[in-house]
């Protein structure tokens, strides 16, 4: 039993509320327990210089925390005049992960901006951002489909992320902040609907970890991601069936 | 009759939801129609260098918009590496306005950070920020009072703000974005509970304005602010009666 | 009687010296008592991106103080690596005010840069900048007229600015630094030759202000601006009669 | 057989040349094939603010590439005015990895700066940096031991890193640039002398990867790291036996 | 004969007007023909970190041009967010040159800031800045002497600067902009009252220069500096006799 | 005799190793005693904006030191977010000096980037950079000649640099760091193969210097540069004879 009463293979309460803000092409408020992230998707009809004329699209993610998303106030990066290393690492991860399930050629020469703004942080903000960013992205692509730009949403599969770790010697799923800050090992896993890995980032914070511990954590991550993808499909409603070739198997 | 059906002296639907995020000492989601701002108040037990040893407190405000708070995406100021002129102007205004009703000596040597983050923008974000920031500030000060730091909340009066302007030749109250972007004259007014001016900022955007037009706009502003202060008192509940010396008269 | 012997409705000694520096298309040294500002106007034959192809012109103002314009030395903004909030606020104000009397369509697709560099500061630098910037702008436009670019200077009216405030309980005109730093209320007013408002920015620094106080200050501002516009016309000499449709009434 | 003639489980030629530059407390030129990195270790007798008074030490790593370390010239980050996301990600990884084998309490209140400057890049610069940084760090700590600051080098274990990946469908060890740029999956593994994981960072660049593929790659990484640690021990000479509790087993 | 009618060994009209701005401890408007620079001296009662506790003083110079000091407008360095290479080079030169005639130990632990702001540029702004900066520095030190801080001004000698160059094959003194921009060789020379060199910076812009050409240029520079020092002494009035040990010889 | 046993007119051991890094079009490791600099030359097939369409080429130099090139660690300029004044001054000098022997018209509309990265510093890094940069530049131009872009290398002459100074009252050649840091006078001289000056930069660090001292230093510089050019020719091998019109005299 964990401090908040969860079993080791249990995620926190996960909710995905679509259409949270009115202007963006896709928008979601995703909550993993007390962690709340607004994910929006913006369509821009041009691409970064290295892709101009290629016929190919691009996904760029940006991540930020409100100053009081955390127990003590963080100085704004705008005020500091630069984006910090942690933020860069996270937004590069989000972008890379989301791109892995997009057919960039079919997407066409446009950019999807995924903005993940953490309203309240309690651990797992990057996994919530990837999970919510996927839904906002699907929503925006669906809007383009409705406009006749696409015949089919150019997503090859589902994508979700979850954290696992070793806390007090035991492998646990979806760490909250209290667990995360005392974890011996911390790992983020991003997987596709087919159950393959897109990203594995494991760090021995307090001590190195063994091969069997790795196996345990990956097995919890798989369980967690299956559950989270159920939530994504629920929130996507009729859009859910348009993603990938794998409709039948998944639902 | 205005485009959205309001009378000229009518504000949009105004809501103030306290405790919107869990970590800050004070926090509010304020909505003026489709404009939504998260205002948080953070207590920091130190002051800027120019006040050290003075026994006096300080209020600092920061303002930001999420990239998709607006119809088209705005680049983040963190990414640009600097805070823009409009943002600076607004956050200086919010801070100056809030300080005007704080007894900085009684506040003691601490800083209150007021963060105003616009989730969705539809005109009037600065007036919503001042109005919501006041409530978050009162909430944070009340928390210090409950801890025994203060005997009484060091606020000398209520404070709220509203925009007025001249649209299609007529003076109107609380402009939404559609009105604001076509306004001939645009004015922001910040007033105290006693009905005195803290800030008047009027700009002839399309054409200069006459003295009678100024009188009309100020009169609408007074009406609007009386209404908005009612909303502030409602949301503050029992804290409301602790502010200023003016309890009887106001309620 | 005020500390420097002026009556409440009296400005300081105001001088406008044209042609102070030789390179710019327009240039002025303006002094309001001990406040001295070099205002220059530069014509650039292109416009900011948002106006390209519109046929319309633009006015951009920049403001700066020499490090020892003030009693103690201010660090240069170039050395700090960023323009501060006060500077941004002032230069946005100058630009907005000047644009209000320019017929941007008749101006043609070019930019007028108005640079206001404070050589010596003693209160009222922003009002001196607007007042002197107007003369430099007229001079530069006149030069274009002489070259045959314009048939008539594309200025719809005169423009000048002055500060008013409440010092020791009394409304006074054109505050110097000693007055400004102890003022209870501080207001900057920008008006046209027709006597209408372009900008009103009033701030209760020490305390809020009442409606009758506002009326008093606006009345002093009107008097001051009438006097200052006389100085502008004098310095403009034969250019003076080319501005607006209002030649007869004004002179 | 790979393009450069290596077997799948074979690293490139690995050399570690100690004392490459004369000023630093520790310094190494490490080469992984055509990849060459100068790693230096600097001892600074103070710690970052968050550790002051804690009695604990810290390891900070910085990473950079010379502009022509690569086939085409990269703009210097100093000229750009900011450190890029890739650089931040790498230097955070190097620092985190090195700290994992340091007994920070025994290290005492001092900082070790590890600077990794890539002279020539041909894939695997971050794994070379970690591997070479470890040797420079040990050398610097040994210098402190000789000065009597330490009785024993405060390193709990060896540490090395290597890349693995899936290229043309096959798992391979220590990818050069040609392989890296066409890899379907790319993974960096950091391990201790005891064979446990400190970091695993795997990314499906071209496609996601399956659990069996993960197992294969981790097994190659283990082989590679054993070999690389032999090179580290060789280069460290008599210092080698002073590291960790594992002297007997290791040498 | 030169284009502006000067002989080869003739400087432009040189004027030094003391007390040009009222706030600084020393201030000068120096003109070399059409080049006009405001030089101010500020006394700050602290030193940079590397001198704290040393009992020694420091001289720091900053240099800037108003945007329209030049025929075409230059973007402000504050707006660009960084000080350019040319500015840095010049302000380093000014500071180094001025320090060379200050007895930093006798100066005491304080900093003299020399700000050189070019109002109008027509060649030779750096030599005018050094020459005028010297006078402003002497004035500020004299003020400290009058306050009883010094018994004697801590300046060991006079200091002035002038440019020389080769224009159309002939060596000439004190180049204006038209000459400077077509010069084959350009040289700045800083000398003391005793006639020794403090700085020589010669550049073959269009072609290298020979030893005899160097000799010619240095001889012109000596002549020019003698003349300019006469102007410095005149402007310093009674302060002039307080500088260095060389009073008799100089006047 | 000097501290390191050299005579006054003797340089340190000078070595030029071509092809030190594999990617650049030209690359050199140059050592002046314990000073080691990697100089690379990159050909870019475009020019800065001010030369577009002119048919002319350009040389741009960048200079940097590794953090531990020096006895104590220097913070990286990338981390500081800006290039310092000393660096700017040096890289402007290198570029200007190298351009002086290039026939920019014959070079064609392309840019040569010369990157000088100091691996180890012991005085004279800027003179080593110019000397080594020249060889890297020649190597890169030779590569273009071999590709048929040029018939002849567009270099009009040889170019090398050396420092001279006055140490303990005596003029000496090629100062190492120990000498440089106690020098009374410090001078850098850049000369062509024909023995003419391209740059002279002399500074009286501790005291001004006299005309005879200048003569002595320039004479040492000439001797040193003759020797150094011999090293350049040796390292250039068969390329040596392709430079300038002066083949016969030089070899």
Tab-separated table of C-alpha atoms in Angstrom, chain A residues 61-209:
chain	number	residue	atom	x	y	z
A	61	UNK	CA	6.045	21.128	-28.418
A	62	UNK	CA	6.500	23.805	-25.785
A	63	UNK	CA	6.175	23.240	-22.060
A	64	UNK	CA	5.869	25.661	-19.206
A	65	UNK	CA	4.732	25.801	-15.595
A	66	UNK	CA	2.780	28.634	-14.055
A	67	UNK	CA	4.895	30.168	-11.287
A	68	UNK	CA	2.669	28.764	-8.566
A	69	UNK	CA	2.003	25.369	-10.109
A	70	UNK	CA	4.431	24.244	-7.406
A	71	UNK	CA	4.534	24.476	-3.585
A	72	UNK	CA	7.022	27.364	-3.754
A	73	UNK	CA	7.021	29.991	-6.495
A	74	UNK	CA	9.285	29.485	-9.498
A	75	UNK	CA	10.608	32.518	-11.307
A	76	UNK	CA	9.124	32.813	-14.817
A	77	UNK	CA	11.490	31.847	-17.626
A	78	UNK	CA	10.362	34.975	-19.512
A	79	UNK	CA	11.596	37.084	-16.600
A	80	UNK	CA	14.873	35.166	-16.453
A	81	UNK	CA	15.230	35.747	-20.173
A	82	UNK	CA	15.903	32.131	-21.012
A	83	UNK	CA	14.355	28.717	-21.090
A	84	UNK	CA	15.957	26.401	-18.547
A	85	UNK	CA	17.533	23.005	-19.145
A	86	UNK	CA	14.708	21.019	-17.544
A	87	UNK	CA	12.097	22.758	-19.707
A	88	UNK	CA	14.107	22.191	-22.873
A	89	UNK	CA	14.603	18.539	-22.048
A	90	UNK	CA	10.878	18.066	-21.460
A	91	UNK	CA	9.674	19.902	-24.540
A	92	UNK	CA	12.140	18.059	-26.743
A	93	UNK	CA	10.835	14.788	-25.301
A	94	UNK	CA	7.188	15.719	-25.882
A	95	UNK	CA	7.806	16.764	-29.482
A	96	UNK	CA	9.896	13.692	-30.310
A	97	UNK	CA	7.345	11.352	-28.763
A	98	UNK	CA	4.366	12.870	-30.560
A	99	UNK	CA	6.169	12.909	-33.917
A	100	UNK	CA	6.762	9.163	-33.625
A	101	UNK	CA	3.073	8.361	-34.300
A	102	UNK	CA	2.496	10.989	-36.978
A	103	UNK	CA	2.847	10.204	-40.662
A	104	UNK	CA	4.674	13.471	-41.368
A	105	UNK	CA	4.386	13.070	-45.135
A	106	UNK	CA	0.639	12.606	-45.024
A	107	UNK	CA	0.416	15.494	-42.583
A	108	UNK	CA	1.456	17.902	-45.325
A	109	UNK	CA	3.602	21.006	-45.084
A	110	UNK	CA	2.238	22.453	-41.858
A	111	UNK	CA	3.309	22.614	-38.225
A	112	UNK	CA	1.361	21.485	-35.222
A	113	UNK	CA	2.323	23.408	-32.098
A	114	UNK	CA	1.567	21.520	-28.924
A	115	UNK	CA	1.602	23.817	-25.883
A	116	UNK	CA	1.597	22.156	-22.498
A	117	UNK	CA	1.062	24.584	-19.621
A	118	UNK	CA	1.107	23.120	-16.151
A	119	UNK	CA	-1.529	24.770	-13.985
A	120	UNK	CA	-0.829	22.610	-10.959
A	121	UNK	CA	2.070	20.197	-10.478
A	122	UNK	CA	2.157	17.061	-8.358
A	123	UNK	CA	4.573	14.795	-10.222
A	124	UNK	CA	4.286	13.342	-13.708
A	125	UNK	CA	3.828	16.614	-15.608
A	126	UNK	CA	5.765	15.374	-18.628
A	127	UNK	CA	3.824	12.128	-18.936
A	128	UNK	CA	0.538	14.020	-18.533
A	129	UNK	CA	1.719	16.472	-21.215
A	130	UNK	CA	2.479	13.710	-23.725
A	131	UNK	CA	-0.788	11.915	-22.978
A	132	UNK	CA	-2.894	15.082	-23.178
A	133	UNK	CA	-0.884	16.476	-26.075
A	134	UNK	CA	-1.768	13.381	-28.084
A	135	UNK	CA	-5.498	14.004	-27.594
A	136	UNK	CA	-5.216	17.720	-28.469
A	137	UNK	CA	-3.217	16.768	-31.569
A	138	UNK	CA	-5.828	14.221	-32.662
A	139	UNK	CA	-8.574	16.781	-32.126
A	140	UNK	CA	-6.796	19.375	-34.274
A	141	UNK	CA	-6.117	16.858	-37.026
A	142	UNK	CA	-9.734	15.789	-36.918
A	143	UNK	CA	-10.718	19.433	-37.470
A	144	UNK	CA	-8.570	19.443	-40.614
A	145	UNK	CA	-10.203	16.207	-41.699
A	146	UNK	CA	-13.629	17.765	-41.303
A	147	UNK	CA	-12.484	20.664	-43.459
A	148	UNK	CA	-11.561	18.152	-46.133
A	149	UNK	CA	-7.817	18.632	-45.796
A	150	UNK	CA	-7.333	14.990	-44.823
A	151	UNK	CA	-9.246	11.954	-45.805
A	152	UNK	CA	-7.953	10.217	-42.729
A	153	UNK	CA	-6.196	11.504	-39.608
A	154	UNK	CA	-2.435	11.036	-40.240
A	155	UNK	CA	-1.773	9.258	-36.934
A	156	UNK	CA	-0.287	5.777	-37.226
A	157	UNK	CA	-1.100	4.721	-33.685
A	158	UNK	CA	-2.081	5.806	-30.176
A	159	UNK	CA	0.543	7.234	-27.856
A	160	UNK	CA	0.628	7.665	-24.096
A	161	UNK	CA	3.177	8.024	-21.342
A	162	UNK	CA	3.496	7.152	-17.697
A	163	UNK	CA	6.134	7.265	-15.001
A	164	UNK	CA	7.345	4.301	-12.981
A	165	UNK	CA	9.987	4.157	-10.298
A	166	UNK	CA	11.400	2.476	-7.257
A	167	UNK	CA	10.190	4.003	-4.018
A	168	UNK	CA	11.270	2.522	-0.688
A	169	UNK	CA	12.570	-0.464	-2.592
A	170	UNK	CA	9.352	-1.254	-4.428
A	171	UNK	CA	8.482	-0.655	-8.074
A	172	UNK	CA	5.428	1.609	-8.344
A	173	UNK	CA	3.328	3.160	-11.140
A	174	UNK	CA	2.545	6.868	-11.780
A	175	UNK	CA	4.490	8.571	-8.968
A	176	UNK	CA	3.073	11.660	-7.332
A	177	UNK	CA	5.412	14.424	-6.159
A	178	UNK	CA	5.912	12.982	-2.671
A	179	UNK	CA	6.979	9.644	-4.186
A	180	UNK	CA	8.990	11.209	-6.981
A	181	UNK	CA	11.094	13.316	-4.636
A	182	UNK	CA	12.133	10.305	-2.586
A	183	UNK	CA	12.353	7.771	-5.447
A	184	UNK	CA	15.539	5.761	-5.749
A	185	UNK	CA	14.927	5.195	-9.425
A	186	UNK	CA	12.753	7.232	-11.738
A	187	UNK	CA	11.671	6.207	-15.227
A	188	UNK	CA	9.410	7.644	-17.891
A	189	UNK	CA	8.010	5.348	-20.524
A	190	UNK	CA	6.231	6.327	-23.721
A	191	UNK	CA	4.451	3.571	-25.660
A	192	UNK	CA	2.293	3.113	-28.701
A	193	UNK	CA	-1.094	1.481	-28.935
A	194	UNK	CA	0.647	-1.640	-30.261
A	195	UNK	CA	2.592	-1.901	-27.013
A	196	UNK	CA	6.000	-0.922	-28.352
A	197	UNK	CA	8.416	1.532	-26.831
A	198	UNK	CA	8.864	5.052	-28.172
A	199	UNK	CA	10.953	6.365	-25.280
A	200	UNK	CA	12.485	4.872	-22.164
A	201	UNK	CA	14.276	7.260	-19.841
A	202	UNK	CA	15.400	5.677	-16.597
A	203	UNK	CA	17.638	7.336	-14.037
A	204	UNK	CA	19.130	5.923	-10.867
A	205	UNK	CA	18.608	9.019	-8.751
A	206	UNK	CA	19.718	7.581	-5.436
A	207	UNK	CA	21.365	4.355	-6.539
A	208	UNK	CA	21.828	2.336	-9.732
A	209	UNK	CA	19.224	-0.259	-10.595
